[in-house]
mmCIF file of C-alpha atoms in Angstrom:
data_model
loop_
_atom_site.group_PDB
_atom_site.id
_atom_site.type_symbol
_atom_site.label_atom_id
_atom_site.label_comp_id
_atom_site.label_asym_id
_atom_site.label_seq_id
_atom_site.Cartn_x
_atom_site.Cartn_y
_atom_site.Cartn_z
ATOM 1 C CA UNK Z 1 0.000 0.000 0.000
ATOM 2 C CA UNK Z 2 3.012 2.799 1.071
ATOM 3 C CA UNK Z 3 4.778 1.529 -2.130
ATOM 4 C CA UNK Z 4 1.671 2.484 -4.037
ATOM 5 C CA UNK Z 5 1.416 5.943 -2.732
ATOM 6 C CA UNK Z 6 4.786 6.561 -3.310
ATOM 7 C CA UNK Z 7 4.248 5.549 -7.185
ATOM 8 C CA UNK Z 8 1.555 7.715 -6.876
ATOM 9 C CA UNK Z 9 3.153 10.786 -5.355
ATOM 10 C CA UNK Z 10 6.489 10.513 -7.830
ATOM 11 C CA UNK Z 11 3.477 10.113 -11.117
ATOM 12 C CA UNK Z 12 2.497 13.219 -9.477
ATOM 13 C CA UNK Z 13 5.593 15.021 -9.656
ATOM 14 C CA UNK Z 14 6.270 14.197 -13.005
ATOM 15 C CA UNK Z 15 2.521 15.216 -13.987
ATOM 16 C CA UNK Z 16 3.617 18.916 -12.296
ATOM 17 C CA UNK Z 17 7.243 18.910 -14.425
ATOM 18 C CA UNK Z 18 4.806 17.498 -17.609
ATOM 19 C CA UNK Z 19 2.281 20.526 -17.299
ATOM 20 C CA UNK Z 20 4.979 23.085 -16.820
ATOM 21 C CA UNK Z 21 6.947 21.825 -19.493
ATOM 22 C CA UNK Z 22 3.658 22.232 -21.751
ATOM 23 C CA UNK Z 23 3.358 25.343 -20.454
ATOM 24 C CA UNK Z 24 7.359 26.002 -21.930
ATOM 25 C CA UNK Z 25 5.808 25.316 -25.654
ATOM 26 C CA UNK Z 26 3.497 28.431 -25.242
ATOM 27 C CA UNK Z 27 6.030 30.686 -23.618
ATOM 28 C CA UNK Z 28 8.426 29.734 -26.641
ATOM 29 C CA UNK Z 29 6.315 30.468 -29.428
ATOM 30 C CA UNK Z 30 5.277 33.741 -27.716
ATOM 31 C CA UNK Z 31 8.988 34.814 -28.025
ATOM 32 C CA UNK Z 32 9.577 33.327 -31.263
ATOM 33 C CA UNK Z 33 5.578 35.067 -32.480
ATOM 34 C CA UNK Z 34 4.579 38.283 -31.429
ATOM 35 C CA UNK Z 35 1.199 37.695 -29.789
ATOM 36 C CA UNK Z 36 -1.764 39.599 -29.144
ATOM 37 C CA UNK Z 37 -3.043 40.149 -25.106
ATOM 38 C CA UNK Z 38 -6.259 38.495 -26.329
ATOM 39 C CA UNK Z 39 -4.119 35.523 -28.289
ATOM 40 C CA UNK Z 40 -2.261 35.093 -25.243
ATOM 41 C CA UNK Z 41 -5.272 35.197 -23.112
ATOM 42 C CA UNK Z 42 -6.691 32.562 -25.221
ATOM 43 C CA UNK Z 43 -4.137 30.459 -25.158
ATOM 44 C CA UNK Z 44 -4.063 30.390 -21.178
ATOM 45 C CA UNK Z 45 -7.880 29.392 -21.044
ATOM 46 C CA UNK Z 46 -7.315 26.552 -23.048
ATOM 47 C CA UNK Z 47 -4.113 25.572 -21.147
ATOM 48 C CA UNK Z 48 -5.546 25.497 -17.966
ATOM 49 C CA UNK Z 49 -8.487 23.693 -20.023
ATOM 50 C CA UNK Z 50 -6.456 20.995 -20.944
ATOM 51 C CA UNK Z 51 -4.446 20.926 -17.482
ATOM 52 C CA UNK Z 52 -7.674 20.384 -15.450
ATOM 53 C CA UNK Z 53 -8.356 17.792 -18.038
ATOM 54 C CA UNK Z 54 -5.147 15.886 -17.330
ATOM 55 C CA UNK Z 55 -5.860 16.176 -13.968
ATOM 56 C CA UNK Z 56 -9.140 14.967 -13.632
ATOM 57 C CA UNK Z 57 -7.862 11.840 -15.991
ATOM 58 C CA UNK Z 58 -4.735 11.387 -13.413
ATOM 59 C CA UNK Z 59 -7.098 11.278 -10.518
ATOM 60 C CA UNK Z 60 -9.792 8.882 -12.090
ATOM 61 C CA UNK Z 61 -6.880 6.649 -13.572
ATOM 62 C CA UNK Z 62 -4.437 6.281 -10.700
ATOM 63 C CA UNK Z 63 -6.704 7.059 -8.146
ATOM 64 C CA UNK Z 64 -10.348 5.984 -9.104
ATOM 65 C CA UNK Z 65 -10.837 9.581 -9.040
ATOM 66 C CA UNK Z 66 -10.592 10.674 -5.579
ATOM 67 C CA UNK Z 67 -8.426 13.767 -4.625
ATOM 68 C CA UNK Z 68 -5.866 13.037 -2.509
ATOM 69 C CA UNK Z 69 -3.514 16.911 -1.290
ATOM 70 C CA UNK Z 70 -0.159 14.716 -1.349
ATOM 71 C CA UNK Z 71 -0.851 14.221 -4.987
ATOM 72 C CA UNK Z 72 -1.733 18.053 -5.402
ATOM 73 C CA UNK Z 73 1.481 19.045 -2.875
ATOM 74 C CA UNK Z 74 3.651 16.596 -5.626
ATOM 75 C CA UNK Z 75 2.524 18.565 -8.780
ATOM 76 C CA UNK Z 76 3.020 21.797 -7.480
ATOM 77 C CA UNK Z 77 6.543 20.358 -6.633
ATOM 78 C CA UNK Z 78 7.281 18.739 -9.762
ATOM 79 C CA UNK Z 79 5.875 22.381 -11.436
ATOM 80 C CA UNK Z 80 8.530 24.279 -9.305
ATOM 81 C CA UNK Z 81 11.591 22.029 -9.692
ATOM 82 C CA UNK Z 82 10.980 21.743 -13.129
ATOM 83 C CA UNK Z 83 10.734 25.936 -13.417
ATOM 84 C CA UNK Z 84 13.658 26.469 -10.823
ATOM 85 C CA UNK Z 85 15.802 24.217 -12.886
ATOM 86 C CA UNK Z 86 15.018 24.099 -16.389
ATOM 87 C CA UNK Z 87 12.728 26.224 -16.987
ATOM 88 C CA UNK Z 88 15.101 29.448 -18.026
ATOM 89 C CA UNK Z 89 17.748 26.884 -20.328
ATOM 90 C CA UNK Z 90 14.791 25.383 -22.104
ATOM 91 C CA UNK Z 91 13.048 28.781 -23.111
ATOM 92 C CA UNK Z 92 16.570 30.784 -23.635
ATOM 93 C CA UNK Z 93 17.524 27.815 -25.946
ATOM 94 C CA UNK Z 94 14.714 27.542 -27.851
ATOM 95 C CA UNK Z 95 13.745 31.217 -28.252
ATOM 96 C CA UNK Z 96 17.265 31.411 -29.396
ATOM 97 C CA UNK Z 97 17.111 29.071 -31.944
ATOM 98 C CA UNK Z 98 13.724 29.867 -32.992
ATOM 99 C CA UNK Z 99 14.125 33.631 -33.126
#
């Protein structure tokens, strides 16, 4: 059972890292293509569209659905290691070779 949690919690950090690094394909092609406010509002809707998605289908596939806050806690902390650490390489890099 505490090995299955701790699958759990680690899918859950790697969700948070996933959704950020989604997140990094936006913020690229804003730099590489000027956008609009209402483009880039747009595109944040439908982001957090498809996050809450991916959420809900985490949840109901790993977890029969029920919300569990160590799963929420491990996103968040998957979603801030992943910004703290690559984050700033992976958008320099690509803005770089796409501008």
């Amino acid at each position: 059972m505490i090995r299955q949690e701790a699958d759990f919690l680690l899918v859950s950090v790697l969700f948070g890292a996933g959704l950020t690094a989604v997140y990094e394909i936006l913020r690229i092609a804003r730099r590489a293509v000027r956008h609009a406010s209402a483009a880039v509002a747009v595109e944040d809707f439908l982001y957090w569209i498809f996050a809450a998605f991916a959420c809900f289908c985490l949840l109901f596939a790993l977890n029969d659905g029920n919300m569990r806050w160590f799963a929420v806690a491990g996103a968040l902390s998957g979603m801030w290691l992943y910004h703290i650490s690559l984050s700033r390489v992976v958008v320099a890099l690509f803005g770089t070779v796409l501008g």
